[in-house]
Amino acid sequence: MSSATLDLNAKLELYRVQVALRQFEKRAYDLFLENYVKGTSHLSLGQEAIAAGFAAAMRPDDYTFATYRGHAHTLARGVPMTPVLAELMGRTNGLMAGKGGSMHLTSVEHGVMGSYAIIGAHLPIACGAAWSAQYRGTDQVAVCFFGDGSTNIGAFHEALNFAAIWKLPVVFVCENNLWMEYTRTTEITAVPNPAADRASAYGLESIIVDGNDVDAVYDVAVTAIARARAGEGPSMIEALTYRHGGHSRADPGKYRPDEEVAEWLKKDPIPMYHARLLAEGATEEQLVEIELSVAAEVERATEEAKAGPTPGADLLMKDVWADGGSAWRN
Amino acid sequence: MAQLTFREAIARGIAQEMRRDETVLAIGEDIGAAGGVFKGTVGLFEEFGPVRVRDTPISEQAILGAAMGAAMTGLRPIAEIMFSDFFAVCWDIVVNEIAKSRYMTNGQMTFPLVIRSGNGGGLRFGAQHSQSVENWAMMVPGLKVVVPSNALDVIGLMAAAVRDPDPVIFLEAKALYASKMEVPDGEIVDTLGTAKVLRQGADATLVALGAMVPKALKAAEELAGAGIDCTVVDVRSLVPLDTTTILREVSATGRLFTVEENPRLCGWGGELSSIVSEEIFYDLDGPIVRITTPHIPLPAADALEDMAIPSVERIVATVTQSMNG
């Protein structure tokens, strides 16, 4: 499916964003192996089209709510690579000066209202931001991304009902990558499509989109966001996709059948889009130029992040409270 | 001046802030037309309407998630969790999301919100609707915790909580909802993090919170009759904690008795004992004594519940025995 609403330049930009997300995540992985990135991390390799398609359909003042698999959603809203990579590396030039880490990327100035690492918790919080937009009359929309695993926790159901009864301007996006951590989602879920099959319980339309087709994602995002902005209430979209790697840094993903992985690698969103753009009139030179310029950006960000100082004790006790401090007694 | 009950003071405190600032909204189960199950929000729905005073489903995570999302985007919500025991079903939103997000984001976000909740026992509701959970909230970095003990403080501390830029857990002692006092007319604004000395004595200092404050005062009267002259300090705010006032009053008498409704282990008095021991140990003339609910779930039967929660008699007996011992 090819978007009817985007011209070639806009599509080249969608290509650029996806390539940027891909190359960034690959670099993040390499930096793990070199021990520059500590702790854990959850990569979006293979899932880039969802982040890119939605971000392109959002207004700059719209809100993104992401999960611990949130590098892609943060970058797609226009946050530069350097502070994101520096955050992963625990440097003061990180997005949160190293205090949040990979799983909590936040950039309020870009509308990225947090990445949440407790499954499902951010769905009700996205409802709150949407409620606020509704009350303030700003026409802003909250877009909330979550994985298939989130659909079986209580907060998901509370949030869906809440959004429906208050007709909140929120779009719920389930990135269904078929695996709830190490377990096949259909084995632990009562319905085949964990989000779409639950939509009717909350009076919502069941929407499934090919999450590896950025044009299709963009189109469905435009419709859902317009509906939310017009005061017609929430939508829930299930985007089918596949993560190329394991759940997290420590997981090689060996529980997945080789044939399944091979099948989904054939549906890799980036080569597919590359081919489509060539068919629609882009030149190979244009696409290579994009890939090279992204590669240079990743190199630059890597060097800038590595050059960032490690945080000192001055940051440790800061910003528990709005006064900038952490005092709990006088 | 007007005679006001504790529950009426809650509505008055909220109304005072809602009139002043249209970003202040109230949400919770049954808080609208019904006026709240404890009648703590009577009149708000009629004055401010269904957009600003909003009923919710029984969805505590959704209620607090909504408050958090609204606070991070410029509003000042006041959310109600009907019984503080129910914090257990939405504690993730409180502890992992609201309390941590300002720090994790290096100060990018603020959460000017208030979570009100009916707290503690005395109403014979049984173990799942009676626990005093102030110690749950106190131990979480990033939460302010306020527990008023009378109608005047309810109004003033509610105003302070709403105006504060940080998340405040506002615990309303259910046993006090019907209590009354004279309250002045006009705007009342108090200060978070300030304890109040309600009575000054020379022999011992009773430090109490919430529903234990009137009991400590009553006990102090009886103890005075028996020749033990007590200071009574109302803590009012567990976080921030007014250690200046408390340490001063404990130093002055050389004896500390805490009166706590929370179950024994990790009650706020344990922390206070630690601070006193570390900082004014040599001012003490005797052991620190904690008077608490035992470490049990609260029973429903009135006879049993009355045995569990510190009573005036138990305070008097404990203080007398310790002072004479």
XYZ file of C-alpha atoms in Angstrom:
655
model
C 0.000 0.000 0.000
C 1.339 3.407 -0.913
C 0.157 6.595 0.699
C -1.994 8.744 -1.519
C -1.309 11.798 0.572
C 2.463 12.073 0.532
C 4.620 13.492 -2.236
C 8.043 12.093 -3.080
C 9.921 14.606 -0.947
C 7.854 13.701 2.094
C 8.499 10.041 1.396
C 12.214 10.634 1.120
C 12.011 12.218 4.547
C 10.202 9.147 5.888
C 12.984 7.065 4.400
C 15.597 9.260 6.069
C 13.952 8.935 9.464
C 13.722 5.151 9.217
C 17.337 4.877 8.125
C 18.352 7.146 10.997
C 16.490 5.001 13.524
C 18.044 1.854 12.066
C 21.579 3.146 12.057
C 21.215 4.663 15.489
C 20.020 1.396 17.015
C 22.820 -0.543 15.327
C 25.313 1.887 16.754
C 23.706 1.635 20.194
C 24.142 -2.121 19.970
C 27.793 -1.823 18.960
C 28.414 0.558 21.847
C 26.984 -2.030 24.222
C 29.456 -4.566 22.975
C 32.216 -2.036 23.540
C 30.841 -1.408 27.073
C 30.149 2.249 26.434
C 26.458 1.637 27.085
C 25.749 0.027 30.440
C 22.634 -1.477 31.966
C 19.994 -2.671 29.575
C 18.456 -1.453 26.373
C 15.594 -2.433 24.107
C 16.121 -1.785 20.442
C 13.522 -1.005 17.809
C 15.407 -2.693 14.957
C 12.749 -3.801 12.503
C 10.026 -1.617 14.015
C 11.174 1.743 12.638
C 8.244 2.331 10.286
C 5.778 2.778 13.153
C 7.778 5.493 14.882
C 8.539 7.244 11.600
C 4.992 7.084 10.237
C 3.339 8.392 13.377
C 5.841 11.136 14.062
C 5.309 12.443 10.512
C 1.570 12.645 11.135
C 1.885 14.530 14.425
C 1.883 18.255 15.061
C 4.988 19.591 16.856
C 2.977 20.259 20.016
C 1.386 16.788 20.123
C 2.481 14.414 22.867
C 4.365 11.136 22.497
C 4.250 8.547 25.265
C 6.716 5.717 24.724
C 7.885 2.577 26.443
C 11.319 1.388 27.492
C 11.684 0.484 23.788
C 11.645 4.184 23.096
C 14.818 5.285 21.313
C 13.021 5.304 17.965
C 10.002 7.271 19.172
C 12.223 9.854 20.807
C 14.426 10.355 17.756
C 11.456 10.360 15.374
C 10.069 13.456 17.125
C 13.208 15.346 16.184
C 15.398 14.861 19.229
C 19.019 14.935 17.994
C 21.083 11.747 18.163
C 23.840 13.093 20.386
C 21.834 13.645 23.580
C 20.057 10.300 23.120
C 23.285 8.382 22.627
C 24.934 10.313 25.473
C 22.009 9.402 27.727
C 22.523 5.732 26.908
C 26.172 6.191 27.841
C 25.425 7.984 31.111
C 26.997 11.318 30.196
C 26.078 14.825 31.291
C 25.325 15.805 27.694
C 22.630 13.120 27.745
C 19.004 14.026 27.283
C 18.498 13.786 31.050
C 22.151 14.218 32.034
C 22.386 10.475 32.569
C 19.732 10.345 35.283
C 17.139 8.448 33.284
C 18.963 6.091 30.958
C 17.819 4.129 27.943
C 14.396 3.217 29.279
C 13.232 6.705 30.300
C 14.051 8.983 27.368
C 12.141 12.234 27.694
C 12.287 15.524 25.831
C 9.432 17.769 26.810
C 10.462 20.437 24.288
C 9.941 17.872 21.506
C 6.662 16.596 22.967
C 8.259 13.365 24.105
C 6.520 13.144 27.472
C 8.455 10.219 28.746
C 9.398 6.620 28.138
C 7.918 4.332 30.728
C 9.387 1.042 31.845
C 6.500 -0.342 33.872
C 4.337 -2.198 31.380
C 1.077 -0.391 30.678
C 1.590 2.436 33.169
C 1.802 5.144 30.550
C -1.571 4.471 28.954
C -3.437 6.149 31.830
C -0.823 8.913 31.890
C -1.344 9.576 28.176
C -5.053 9.824 28.984
C -4.178 12.515 31.512
C -2.249 14.564 28.978
C -5.136 14.166 26.545
C -7.621 15.213 29.229
C -5.475 18.263 29.887
C -5.426 19.162 26.180
C -9.194 18.709 26.043
C -9.716 20.939 29.097
C -7.297 23.610 27.893
C -8.804 23.539 24.416
C -5.466 23.251 22.658
C -6.367 20.584 20.050
C -3.269 18.656 21.022
C -3.306 14.886 20.649
C -1.497 12.307 22.757
C -0.091 9.287 20.930
C 0.744 6.372 23.184
C 2.913 3.498 21.955
C 3.074 0.158 23.698
C 3.865 -3.462 22.972
C 1.596 -6.468 22.594
C 2.571 -7.572 26.089
C 0.930 -4.478 27.565
C -2.518 -5.556 26.459
C -2.843 -8.084 29.260
C -2.222 -5.740 32.159
C -4.972 -3.923 34.021
C -3.799 -0.399 33.270
C -4.426 -1.032 29.545
C -8.079 -1.776 30.173
C -8.573 1.042 32.674
C -7.064 3.505 30.229
C -9.115 2.329 27.255
C -12.371 2.669 29.151
C -11.338 6.030 30.571
C -10.375 7.422 27.170
C -13.613 6.187 25.650
C -15.981 7.603 28.280
C -14.263 11.020 28.308
C -13.769 10.992 24.504
C -10.144 11.881 25.017
C -7.867 12.964 22.153
C -5.539 10.018 22.508
C -4.336 7.455 19.966
C -3.232 4.107 21.363
C -0.723 2.312 19.181
C 0.057 -1.316 19.873
C 3.326 -2.370 18.291
C 2.557 -6.051 17.993
C 5.907 -7.732 17.382
C 4.368 -11.134 18.169
C 6.569 -11.850 21.194
C 5.847 -10.828 24.754
C 9.463 -10.820 25.888
C 10.368 -14.522 25.416
C 6.845 -15.912 24.987
C 4.669 -15.952 21.897
C 1.889 -13.466 22.562
C -0.882 -15.629 21.153
C 0.002 -18.328 23.680
C -0.762 -16.082 26.614
C -3.546 -13.926 25.173
C -7.232 -14.845 24.875
C -7.616 -13.357 21.393
C -5.447 -13.532 18.255
C -4.988 -9.774 17.901
C -4.207 -8.523 21.377
C -5.175 -4.887 20.810
C -7.546 -4.887 17.850
C -9.688 -7.710 19.210
C -10.163 -5.801 22.469
C -11.138 -2.511 20.790
C -14.820 -3.329 20.519
C -14.991 -3.819 24.293
C -14.441 -0.078 24.541
C -16.621 0.941 21.640
C -13.661 1.462 19.336
C -13.102 0.369 15.784
C -10.772 -2.573 15.279
C -7.820 -1.297 13.245
C -4.872 -3.400 12.122
C -2.114 -1.983 9.991
C 1.049 -3.350 8.430
C 3.514 -1.832 10.849
C 6.396 -2.427 8.441
C 4.858 -0.226 5.756
C 5.549 3.364 6.675
C 3.047 4.744 4.166
C 0.280 2.597 5.595
C 1.239 3.599 9.123
C 1.268 7.244 8.144
C -2.182 7.056 6.591
C -3.762 5.341 9.554
C -2.034 7.807 11.888
C -3.369 10.794 9.974
C -6.909 9.478 10.235
C -6.726 8.623 13.939
C -5.014 11.869 14.891
C -7.521 13.927 12.892
C -10.348 12.120 14.615
C -8.836 12.829 18.041
C -8.195 16.469 17.164
C -11.750 16.896 16.003
C -13.042 15.812 19.398
C -14.285 12.449 18.179
C -12.371 10.521 20.801
C -9.692 7.874 21.019
C -8.546 5.252 18.532
C -6.617 2.078 18.960
C -4.344 0.816 16.245
C -2.572 -2.491 16.162
C 0.545 -2.307 14.015
C 1.974 -5.694 13.059
C 5.726 -5.789 13.095
C 8.713 -7.803 14.232
C 11.811 -7.007 16.210
C 14.950 -8.129 14.467
C 16.762 -8.794 17.716
C 15.876 -10.111 21.143
C 13.744 -8.427 23.765
C 16.644 -6.665 25.398
C 20.388 -6.471 25.384
C 20.837 -9.817 27.105
C 18.468 -11.716 24.833
C 19.666 -13.293 21.578
C 16.048 -14.190 20.731
C 16.809 -17.865 20.107
C 13.299 -18.942 21.109
C 11.979 -17.720 17.773
C 11.874 -20.194 14.900
C 14.483 -19.493 12.209
C 11.836 -19.627 9.470
C 9.764 -16.989 11.222
C 12.729 -14.683 11.599
C 13.682 -15.220 7.951
C 10.137 -14.540 6.830
C 10.010 -11.245 8.699
C 13.470 -10.182 7.570
C 12.072 -10.311 4.046
C 9.504 -7.778 5.231
C 12.140 -5.445 6.658
C 10.552 -1.994 6.356
C 13.652 -0.239 5.093
C 14.628 -2.313 2.014
C 10.916 -2.514 1.158
C 10.603 1.241 1.236
C 13.851 1.649 -0.654
C 12.419 -0.447 -3.484
C 9.135 1.412 -3.433
C 10.786 4.807 -3.632
C 12.827 3.688 -6.654
C 9.617 2.511 -8.306
C 7.990 5.854 -7.551
C 10.729 7.911 -9.161
C 13.467 8.384 -6.607
C 17.001 7.715 -7.786
C 19.473 5.319 -6.215
C 21.803 8.294 -5.764
C 19.218 10.137 -3.687
C 18.744 7.169 -1.389
C 22.440 6.488 -1.028
C 22.984 10.143 -0.261
C 20.452 9.853 2.589
C 22.122 6.730 3.937
C 25.564 8.332 3.850
C 24.435 11.527 5.499
C 22.758 9.525 8.289
C 25.932 7.472 8.724
C 27.902 10.685 9.149
C 25.351 11.920 11.686
C 25.700 8.703 13.684
C 29.505 9.028 13.631
C 29.308 12.603 14.820
C 26.840 11.737 17.578
C 29.025 8.851 18.713
C 32.058 11.079 19.027
C 30.099 13.836 20.783
C 28.521 11.383 23.197
C 31.849 9.740 23.991
C 33.362 13.174 24.605
C 30.639 14.055 27.143
C 31.746 14.213 30.768
C 30.483 11.650 33.238
C 28.100 13.167 35.778
C 29.436 14.360 39.100
C 28.001 14.412 42.599
C 26.359 17.782 41.936
C 23.687 16.009 39.861
C 23.005 13.215 42.324
C 20.883 15.186 44.762
C 19.251 17.513 42.236
C 15.695 17.743 40.982
C 13.709 15.498 43.240
C 11.607 18.588 43.892
C 10.592 21.498 41.714
C 12.909 23.774 43.712
C 15.770 21.793 42.223
C 16.734 20.070 45.446
C 15.997 16.910 47.389
C 15.552 18.128 50.980
C 13.005 16.137 52.970
C 13.510 17.959 56.257
C 14.504 21.363 57.514
C -16.047 32.504 62.151
C -18.053 29.402 61.475
C -18.337 25.967 63.025
C -16.943 23.626 60.424
C -16.542 19.884 60.336
C -13.357 18.292 59.062
C -15.257 16.980 56.018
C -16.745 20.410 55.265
C -13.277 21.889 55.550
C -12.076 19.637 52.737
C -14.704 20.972 50.348
C -14.029 24.519 51.486
C -10.292 24.115 50.986
C -10.739 22.708 47.495
C -13.330 25.348 46.562
C -11.031 28.140 47.747
C -8.340 26.933 45.345
C -10.701 26.197 42.447
C -12.107 29.734 42.616
C -8.624 31.192 42.549
C -7.139 29.079 39.788
C -9.041 27.538 36.900
C -6.288 24.978 36.286
C -7.342 23.275 39.523
C -9.604 20.295 38.778
C -11.005 17.558 40.988
C -11.495 13.926 39.970
C -12.396 10.733 41.747
C -15.048 8.107 42.317
C -18.394 9.588 43.390
C -16.918 13.022 44.100
C -19.354 14.863 41.798
C -23.113 14.907 42.248
C -22.837 12.451 45.138
C -20.455 14.745 47.017
C -18.015 11.976 47.891
C -18.588 8.830 49.939
C -17.315 10.689 52.992
C -19.104 13.887 51.913
C -15.778 15.618 51.549
C -16.645 17.239 48.215
C -20.204 18.429 48.867
C -21.084 21.532 46.855
C -18.133 21.428 44.470
C -20.061 19.843 41.613
C -22.840 22.421 41.962
C -20.411 25.346 42.010
C -17.835 24.261 39.435
C -19.768 21.862 37.209
C -19.039 18.445 35.719
C -16.014 19.521 33.689
C -13.979 20.619 36.677
C -15.419 18.209 39.226
C -15.439 14.886 37.495
C -16.672 11.441 38.459
C -14.532 8.532 37.374
C -14.973 4.800 37.050
C -13.501 2.509 39.714
C -10.125 2.683 38.004
C -7.524 3.908 40.437
C -4.671 3.602 37.955
C -6.652 5.629 35.445
C -7.472 8.263 38.056
C -3.881 8.778 39.103
C -2.538 8.391 35.573
C -4.945 11.119 34.513
C -3.763 13.323 37.357
C -0.144 12.763 36.426
C -0.642 13.419 32.712
C -2.640 16.536 33.486
C -0.067 17.835 35.954
C 2.827 17.392 33.530
C 0.953 19.455 30.961
C 0.028 22.462 33.048
C -2.979 21.599 35.206
C -3.240 21.199 38.978
C -5.444 18.183 39.562
C -6.747 17.052 42.936
C -7.420 13.320 42.681
C -9.249 11.287 45.259
C -8.446 7.699 46.167
C -11.474 6.843 48.256
C -9.762 4.687 50.884
C -6.005 4.846 51.290
C -5.889 1.023 51.340
C -6.719 1.297 47.614
C -3.340 2.860 46.977
C -2.216 -0.737 46.713
C -3.932 -1.066 43.310
C -2.407 2.098 41.861
C 0.820 2.364 43.811
C 2.828 1.927 40.610
C 1.529 5.230 39.287
C 2.349 6.932 42.586
C 5.747 5.419 43.280
C 7.264 4.574 39.913
C 5.679 7.239 37.747
C 4.698 10.355 39.711
C 7.428 10.218 42.331
C 10.349 9.347 40.062
C 9.701 11.178 36.830
C 10.958 14.607 37.799
C 14.279 13.172 38.924
C 14.600 10.747 35.997
C 13.983 13.497 33.473
C 16.569 15.775 35.088
C 13.873 18.231 36.072
C 12.129 18.485 32.707
C 8.753 17.788 34.292
C 6.898 19.017 37.352
C 3.884 17.377 38.942
C 1.796 19.918 40.836
C -0.877 17.494 41.933
C -2.637 16.466 45.118
C -3.845 12.968 45.913
C -6.421 13.007 48.699
C -7.384 9.854 50.480
C -9.424 8.718 53.457
C -6.929 7.131 55.820
C -6.899 5.033 58.936
C -9.292 3.251 61.227
C -11.865 3.892 63.873
C -14.897 3.284 61.670
C -15.087 -0.514 62.065
C -14.575 -1.076 58.334
C -12.192 -4.007 58.730
C -8.694 -4.582 57.465
C -9.089 -3.518 53.810
C -10.673 -0.134 54.513
C -8.919 0.985 57.673
C -5.170 0.900 57.430
C -3.158 3.973 58.204
C -0.714 4.116 55.296
C 1.227 7.312 55.943
C 4.373 5.236 56.311
C 3.904 3.812 52.794
C 3.951 7.303 51.364
C 6.677 8.664 53.608
C 9.253 6.141 52.432
C 8.985 7.107 48.753
C 11.502 9.682 47.499
C 9.659 12.345 45.520
C 6.395 12.487 47.465
C 5.333 15.108 49.968
C 3.019 13.785 52.664
C 0.546 15.866 54.610
C -1.788 14.651 57.376
C -3.954 17.367 58.945
C -5.567 16.843 62.332
C -8.273 19.537 62.358
C -10.556 21.528 60.079
C -8.476 24.700 60.060
C -5.346 22.818 59.047
C -7.313 20.950 56.383
C -8.118 24.193 54.593
C -4.708 25.767 54.968
C -2.723 22.660 54.131
C -5.001 21.858 51.185
C -4.251 25.318 49.800
C -0.542 24.814 50.397
C -0.670 21.376 48.764
C -2.511 22.633 45.685
C -0.117 25.557 45.269
C 2.959 23.410 45.789
C 4.730 22.438 42.551
C 5.370 18.879 43.738
C 3.100 15.859 44.231
C 1.439 15.851 47.645
C -0.258 12.887 49.304
C -2.989 14.420 51.462
C -4.256 11.912 53.995
C -7.574 12.609 55.668
C -8.083 10.730 58.908
C -11.470 9.093 58.522
C -11.937 9.098 62.279
C -11.831 12.910 62.204
C -14.344 13.604 59.392
C -17.092 14.463 61.896
C -14.907 16.535 64.214
C -15.749 20.252 64.424
C -14.028 23.501 65.174
C -14.381 27.247 64.745
C -12.736 28.353 61.514
C -12.220 31.986 60.458
C -13.825 33.288 57.276
C -11.764 34.291 54.274
C -8.762 32.764 52.562
C -6.649 30.379 54.624
C -3.238 29.324 53.388
C -0.802 27.322 55.483
C 2.770 26.130 54.910
C 3.896 22.584 54.155
C 6.665 21.173 56.276
C 5.668 22.890 59.492
C 4.827 21.082 62.711
C 2.706 22.813 65.338
C 3.256 22.867 69.053
C -0.227 22.505 70.504
C 0.705 22.361 74.159
C 3.873 23.086 76.033
C 5.030 21.037 79.023
C 8.234 20.423 80.923
C 8.363 16.655 81.377
C 7.785 14.813 78.107
C 7.087 15.476 74.440
C 4.291 13.614 72.674
C 4.640 13.769 68.906
C 1.442 12.766 67.114
C -0.096 12.762 63.650
C -3.602 12.919 62.197
C -6.257 11.193 64.283
C -3.696 10.588 67.045
C -3.362 14.326 67.708
C -6.640 14.853 69.576
C -5.927 11.665 71.509
C -2.473 12.896 72.474
C -3.961 16.216 73.598
C -6.565 14.458 75.700
C -3.914 12.189 77.160
C -1.752 15.218 77.975
C -4.629 16.747 79.932
C -5.036 13.578 81.972
C -1.289 13.250 82.473
C -1.148 16.843 83.726
C -3.674 15.887 86.351
C -1.305 13.133 87.450
C 1.639 15.502 87.569
C 3.247 14.730 84.196
C 3.453 17.879 82.138
C 3.583 17.126 78.395
C 4.346 19.027 75.245
C 2.211 17.939 72.298
C 3.527 18.406 68.763
C 1.281 17.883 65.740
C 3.635 16.706 62.969
C 1.153 17.684 60.181
C 3.678 17.085 57.424
C 5.800 13.931 57.215
C 7.573 15.163 54.094
C 8.982 17.736 54.373
C 9.505 16.990 58.044
C 9.853 19.904 60.449
C 12.711 18.416 62.407
C 13.662 21.861 63.709
C 10.484 22.146 65.743
C 10.396 18.500 66.770
C 14.036 18.302 67.869
C 13.685 21.544 69.792
C 10.631 20.292 71.661
C 12.193 16.911 72.410
C 15.397 18.544 73.650
C 13.381 20.786 75.949
C 11.751 17.898 77.836
C 14.353 15.190 77.294
C 11.683 12.572 76.537
C 10.047 11.555 73.243
C 6.843 9.557 72.866
C 5.513 9.074 69.345
C 1.826 8.379 68.887
C 1.305 6.610 65.561
C -1.695 4.999 63.953
C 0.351 3.128 61.352
C 1.317 -0.479 62.098
C 4.512 -0.745 64.080
C 7.206 -1.688 61.549
C 8.696 1.220 59.646
C 6.151 3.646 61.066
C 7.091 7.313 60.861
C 8.046 7.274 64.532
C 10.848 4.845 63.748
C 12.442 7.390 61.450
C 11.897 10.137 63.975
C 13.487 8.013 66.711
C 16.495 7.517 64.494
C 16.878 11.243 63.884
C 16.521 12.044 67.571
C 19.028 9.326 68.531
C 21.552 10.517 65.996
C 21.244 14.226 66.594
C 20.140 14.949 70.161
C 20.998 11.736 71.967
C 22.657 13.547 74.850
C 19.576 15.698 75.432
C 17.499 12.611 76.219
C 16.705 11.727 79.823
C 15.137 8.368 79.040
C 14.298 5.952 76.263
C 12.314 6.956 73.208
C 8.962 5.195 73.331
C 6.757 4.509 70.332
C 3.029 4.084 70.877
C 1.642 2.516 67.705
C -0.960 0.204 66.325
C 0.480 -3.309 66.728
C 1.915 -4.988 63.660
C -1.384 -6.575 62.633
C -4.087 -6.006 60.028
C -6.889 -4.029 61.664
C -9.807 -6.076 62.977
C -13.412 -5.040 62.290
C -15.084 -5.587 65.676
C -15.243 -2.348 67.622
C -13.896 -3.968 70.759
C -10.852 -5.264 68.871
C -10.236 -2.161 66.768
C -10.281 -0.022 69.899
C -7.617 -2.251 71.394
C -5.451 -1.997 68.288
C -5.354 1.744 67.625
C -3.575 3.815 70.277
C -6.154 5.127 72.724
C -6.044 7.936 75.249
C -5.855 5.307 77.983
C -2.934 3.515 76.349
C -1.060 6.780 75.823
C -1.606 7.795 79.455
C -0.601 4.366 80.749
C 2.475 4.097 78.547
C 3.737 7.569 79.343
C 3.040 7.164 83.065
C 4.806 3.832 83.262
C 7.805 5.037 81.315
C 8.146 8.307 83.216
C 7.840 6.598 86.576
C 9.834 3.557 85.606
